[in-house]
CSV table of N, CA and C in Angstrom, one decimal:
chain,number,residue,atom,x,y,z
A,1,UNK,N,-25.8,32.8,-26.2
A,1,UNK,CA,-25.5,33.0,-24.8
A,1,UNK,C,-25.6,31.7,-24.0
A,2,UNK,N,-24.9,31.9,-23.3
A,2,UNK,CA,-25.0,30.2,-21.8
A,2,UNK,C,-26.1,30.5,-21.3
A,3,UNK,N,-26.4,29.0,-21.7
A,3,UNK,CA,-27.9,28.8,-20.4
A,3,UNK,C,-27.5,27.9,-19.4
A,4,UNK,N,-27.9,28.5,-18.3
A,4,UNK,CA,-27.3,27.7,-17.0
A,4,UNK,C,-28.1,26.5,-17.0
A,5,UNK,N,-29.3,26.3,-17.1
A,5,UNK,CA,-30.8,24.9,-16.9
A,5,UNK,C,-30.2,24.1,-17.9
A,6,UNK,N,-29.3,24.3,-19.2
A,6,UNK,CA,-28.5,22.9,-19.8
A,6,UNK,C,-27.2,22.9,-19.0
A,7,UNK,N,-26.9,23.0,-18.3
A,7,UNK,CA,-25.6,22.5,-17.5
A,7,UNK,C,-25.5,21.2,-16.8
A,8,UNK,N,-24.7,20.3,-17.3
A,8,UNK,CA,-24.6,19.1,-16.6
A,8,UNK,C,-22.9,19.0,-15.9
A,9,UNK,N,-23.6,18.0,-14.8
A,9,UNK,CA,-21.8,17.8,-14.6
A,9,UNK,C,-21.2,16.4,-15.4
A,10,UNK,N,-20.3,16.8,-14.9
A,10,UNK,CA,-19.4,16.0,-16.3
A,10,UNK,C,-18.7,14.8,-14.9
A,11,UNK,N,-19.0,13.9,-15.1
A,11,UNK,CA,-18.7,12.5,-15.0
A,11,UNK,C,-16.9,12.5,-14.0
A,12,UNK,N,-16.8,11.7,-13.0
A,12,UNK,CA,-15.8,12.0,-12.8
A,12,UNK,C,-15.2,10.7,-13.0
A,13,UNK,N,-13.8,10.9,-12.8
A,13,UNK,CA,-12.9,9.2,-12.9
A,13,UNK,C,-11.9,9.0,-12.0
A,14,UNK,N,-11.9,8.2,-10.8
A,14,UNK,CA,-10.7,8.5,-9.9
A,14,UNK,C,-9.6,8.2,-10.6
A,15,UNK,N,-8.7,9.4,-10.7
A,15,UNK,CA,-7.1,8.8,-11.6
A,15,UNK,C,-6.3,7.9,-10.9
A,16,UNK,N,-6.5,7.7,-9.3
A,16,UNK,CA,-5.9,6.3,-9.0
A,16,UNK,C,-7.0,5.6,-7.9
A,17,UNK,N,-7.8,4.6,-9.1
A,17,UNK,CA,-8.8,3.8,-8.5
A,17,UNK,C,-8.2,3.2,-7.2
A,18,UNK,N,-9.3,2.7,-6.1
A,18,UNK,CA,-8.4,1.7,-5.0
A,18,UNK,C,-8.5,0.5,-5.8
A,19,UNK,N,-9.0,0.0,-6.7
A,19,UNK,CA,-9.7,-1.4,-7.0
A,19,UNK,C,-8.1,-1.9,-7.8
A,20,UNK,N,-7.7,-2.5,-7.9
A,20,UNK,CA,-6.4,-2.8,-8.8
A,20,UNK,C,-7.0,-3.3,-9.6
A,21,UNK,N,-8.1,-4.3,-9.5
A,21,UNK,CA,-8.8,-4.7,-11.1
A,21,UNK,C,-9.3,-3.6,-11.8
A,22,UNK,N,-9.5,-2.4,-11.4
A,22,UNK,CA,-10.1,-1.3,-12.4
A,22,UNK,C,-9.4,-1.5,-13.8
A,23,UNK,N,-10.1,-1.5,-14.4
A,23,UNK,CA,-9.7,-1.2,-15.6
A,23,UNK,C,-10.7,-0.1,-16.8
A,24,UNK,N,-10.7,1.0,-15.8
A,24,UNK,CA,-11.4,2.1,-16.5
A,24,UNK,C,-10.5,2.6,-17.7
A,25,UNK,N,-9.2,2.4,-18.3
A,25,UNK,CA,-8.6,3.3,-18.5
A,25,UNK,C,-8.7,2.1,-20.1
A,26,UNK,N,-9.1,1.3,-20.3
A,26,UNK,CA,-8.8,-0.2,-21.2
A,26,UNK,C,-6.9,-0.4,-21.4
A,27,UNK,N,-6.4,-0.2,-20.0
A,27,UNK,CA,-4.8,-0.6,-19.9
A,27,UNK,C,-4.7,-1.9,-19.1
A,28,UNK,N,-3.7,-2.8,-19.4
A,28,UNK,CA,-4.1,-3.8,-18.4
A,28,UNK,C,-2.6,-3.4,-17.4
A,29,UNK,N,-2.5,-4.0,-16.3
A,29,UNK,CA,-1.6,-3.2,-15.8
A,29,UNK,C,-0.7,-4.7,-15.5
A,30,UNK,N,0.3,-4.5,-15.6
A,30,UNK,CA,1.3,-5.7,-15.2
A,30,UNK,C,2.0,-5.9,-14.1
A,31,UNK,N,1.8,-6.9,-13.5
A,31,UNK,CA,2.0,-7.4,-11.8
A,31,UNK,C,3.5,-7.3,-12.3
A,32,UNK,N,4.5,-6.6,-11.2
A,32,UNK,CA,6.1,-6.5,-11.6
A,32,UNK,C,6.2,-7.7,-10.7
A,33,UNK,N,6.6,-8.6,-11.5
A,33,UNK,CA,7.5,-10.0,-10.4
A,33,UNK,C,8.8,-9.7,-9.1
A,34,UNK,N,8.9,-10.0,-8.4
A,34,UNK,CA,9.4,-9.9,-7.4
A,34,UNK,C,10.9,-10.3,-7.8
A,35,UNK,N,12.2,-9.8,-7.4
A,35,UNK,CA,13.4,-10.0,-7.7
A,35,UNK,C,14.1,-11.1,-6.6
A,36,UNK,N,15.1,-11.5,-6.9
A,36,UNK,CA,15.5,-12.4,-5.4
A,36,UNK,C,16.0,-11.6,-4.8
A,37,UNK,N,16.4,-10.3,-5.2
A,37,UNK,CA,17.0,-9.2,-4.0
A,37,UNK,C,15.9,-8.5,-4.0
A,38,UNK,N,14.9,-8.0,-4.4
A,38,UNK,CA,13.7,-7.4,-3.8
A,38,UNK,C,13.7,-8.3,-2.2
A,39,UNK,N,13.1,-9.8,-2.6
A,39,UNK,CA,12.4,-10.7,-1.4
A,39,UNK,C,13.6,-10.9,-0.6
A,40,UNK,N,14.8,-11.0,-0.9
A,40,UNK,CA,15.9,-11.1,0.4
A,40,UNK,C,15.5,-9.7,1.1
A,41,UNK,N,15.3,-8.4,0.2
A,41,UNK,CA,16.0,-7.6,1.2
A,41,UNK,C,14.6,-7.4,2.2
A,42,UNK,N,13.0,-8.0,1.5
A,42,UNK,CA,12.0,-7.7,2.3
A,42,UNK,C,11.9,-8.7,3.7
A,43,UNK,N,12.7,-9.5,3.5
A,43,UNK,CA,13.2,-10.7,4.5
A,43,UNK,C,13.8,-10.1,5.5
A,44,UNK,N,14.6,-9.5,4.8
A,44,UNK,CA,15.8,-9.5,5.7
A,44,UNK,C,15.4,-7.7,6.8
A,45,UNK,N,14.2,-6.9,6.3
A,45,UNK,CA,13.6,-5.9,7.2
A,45,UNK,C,12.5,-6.8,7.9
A,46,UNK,N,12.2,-8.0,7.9
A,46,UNK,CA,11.3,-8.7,8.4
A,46,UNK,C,12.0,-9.3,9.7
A,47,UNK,N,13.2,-9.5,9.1
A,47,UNK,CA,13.6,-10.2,10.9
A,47,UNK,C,13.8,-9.2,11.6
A,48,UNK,N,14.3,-8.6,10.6
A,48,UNK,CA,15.0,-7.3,12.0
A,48,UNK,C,13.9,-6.6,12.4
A,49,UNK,N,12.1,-6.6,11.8
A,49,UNK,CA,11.1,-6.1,13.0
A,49,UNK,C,10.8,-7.3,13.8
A,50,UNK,N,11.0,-8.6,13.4
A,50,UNK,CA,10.4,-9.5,14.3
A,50,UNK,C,12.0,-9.5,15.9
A,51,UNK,N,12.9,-9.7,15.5
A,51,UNK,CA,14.1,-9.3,16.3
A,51,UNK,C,13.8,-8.2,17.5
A,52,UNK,N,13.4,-6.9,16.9
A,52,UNK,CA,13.6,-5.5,17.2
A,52,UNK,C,11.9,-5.7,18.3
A,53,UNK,N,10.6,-6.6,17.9
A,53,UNK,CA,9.8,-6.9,18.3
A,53,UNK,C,10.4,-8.1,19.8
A,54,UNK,N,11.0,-9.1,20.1
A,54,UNK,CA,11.4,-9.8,20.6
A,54,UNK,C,12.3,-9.4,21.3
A,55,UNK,N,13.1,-8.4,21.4
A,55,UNK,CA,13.8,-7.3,22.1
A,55,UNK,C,12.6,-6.4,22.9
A,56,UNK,N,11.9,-6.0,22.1
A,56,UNK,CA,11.5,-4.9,23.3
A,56,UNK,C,10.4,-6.1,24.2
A,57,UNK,N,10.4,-6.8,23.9
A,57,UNK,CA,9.1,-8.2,24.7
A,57,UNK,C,10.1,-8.0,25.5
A,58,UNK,N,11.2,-9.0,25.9
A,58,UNK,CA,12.4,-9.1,26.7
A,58,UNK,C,12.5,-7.6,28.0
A,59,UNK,N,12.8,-6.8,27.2
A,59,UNK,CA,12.8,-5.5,28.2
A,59,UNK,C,12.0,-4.9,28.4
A,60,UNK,N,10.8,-5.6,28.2
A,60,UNK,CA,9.2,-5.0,29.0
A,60,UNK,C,9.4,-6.1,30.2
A,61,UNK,N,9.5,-7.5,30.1
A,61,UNK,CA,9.7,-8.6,31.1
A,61,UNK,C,10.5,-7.9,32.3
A,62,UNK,N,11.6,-7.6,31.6
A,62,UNK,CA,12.9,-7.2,32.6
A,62,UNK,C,12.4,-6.4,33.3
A,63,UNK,N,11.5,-5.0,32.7
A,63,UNK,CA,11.5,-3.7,33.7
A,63,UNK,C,10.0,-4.2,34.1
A,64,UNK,N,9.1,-4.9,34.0
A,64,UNK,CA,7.8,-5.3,34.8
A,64,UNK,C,8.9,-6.0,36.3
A,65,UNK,N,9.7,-6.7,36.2
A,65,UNK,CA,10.3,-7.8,37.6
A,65,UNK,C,10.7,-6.3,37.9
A,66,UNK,N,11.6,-5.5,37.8
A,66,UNK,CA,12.0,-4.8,38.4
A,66,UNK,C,11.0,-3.1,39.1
């Protein structure tokens, strides 16, 4: 029969550590290199918030004078 007084809990493991160095699992995990169309196209969503940022600056200026 089960005896409840030997009951232990069992150990837990986060399945997705925050630590990137974790290496609970003995996998090493491989950094994916960046493509030149990966970094163009993250460039190229970078101007268009810094743009899209520099536009609404502009038409806060405009409607503060007005």
């Amino acid at each position: 029969m089960y005896e409840k007084k030997n009951k232990k809990k069992a150990a837990t493991i986060d399945p997705e550590p925050n630590n990137d160095n974790n290496n609970d699992w003995g996998v090493e995990r491989q950094q994916q290199q960046p493509t030149n169309e990966n970094v163009m196209a993250k460039l190229k969503s970078l101007s268009t918030c810094m743009i899209m940022d520099d536009s609404l600056r502009l038409i806060q200026e405009v409607v503060k004078k007005n």
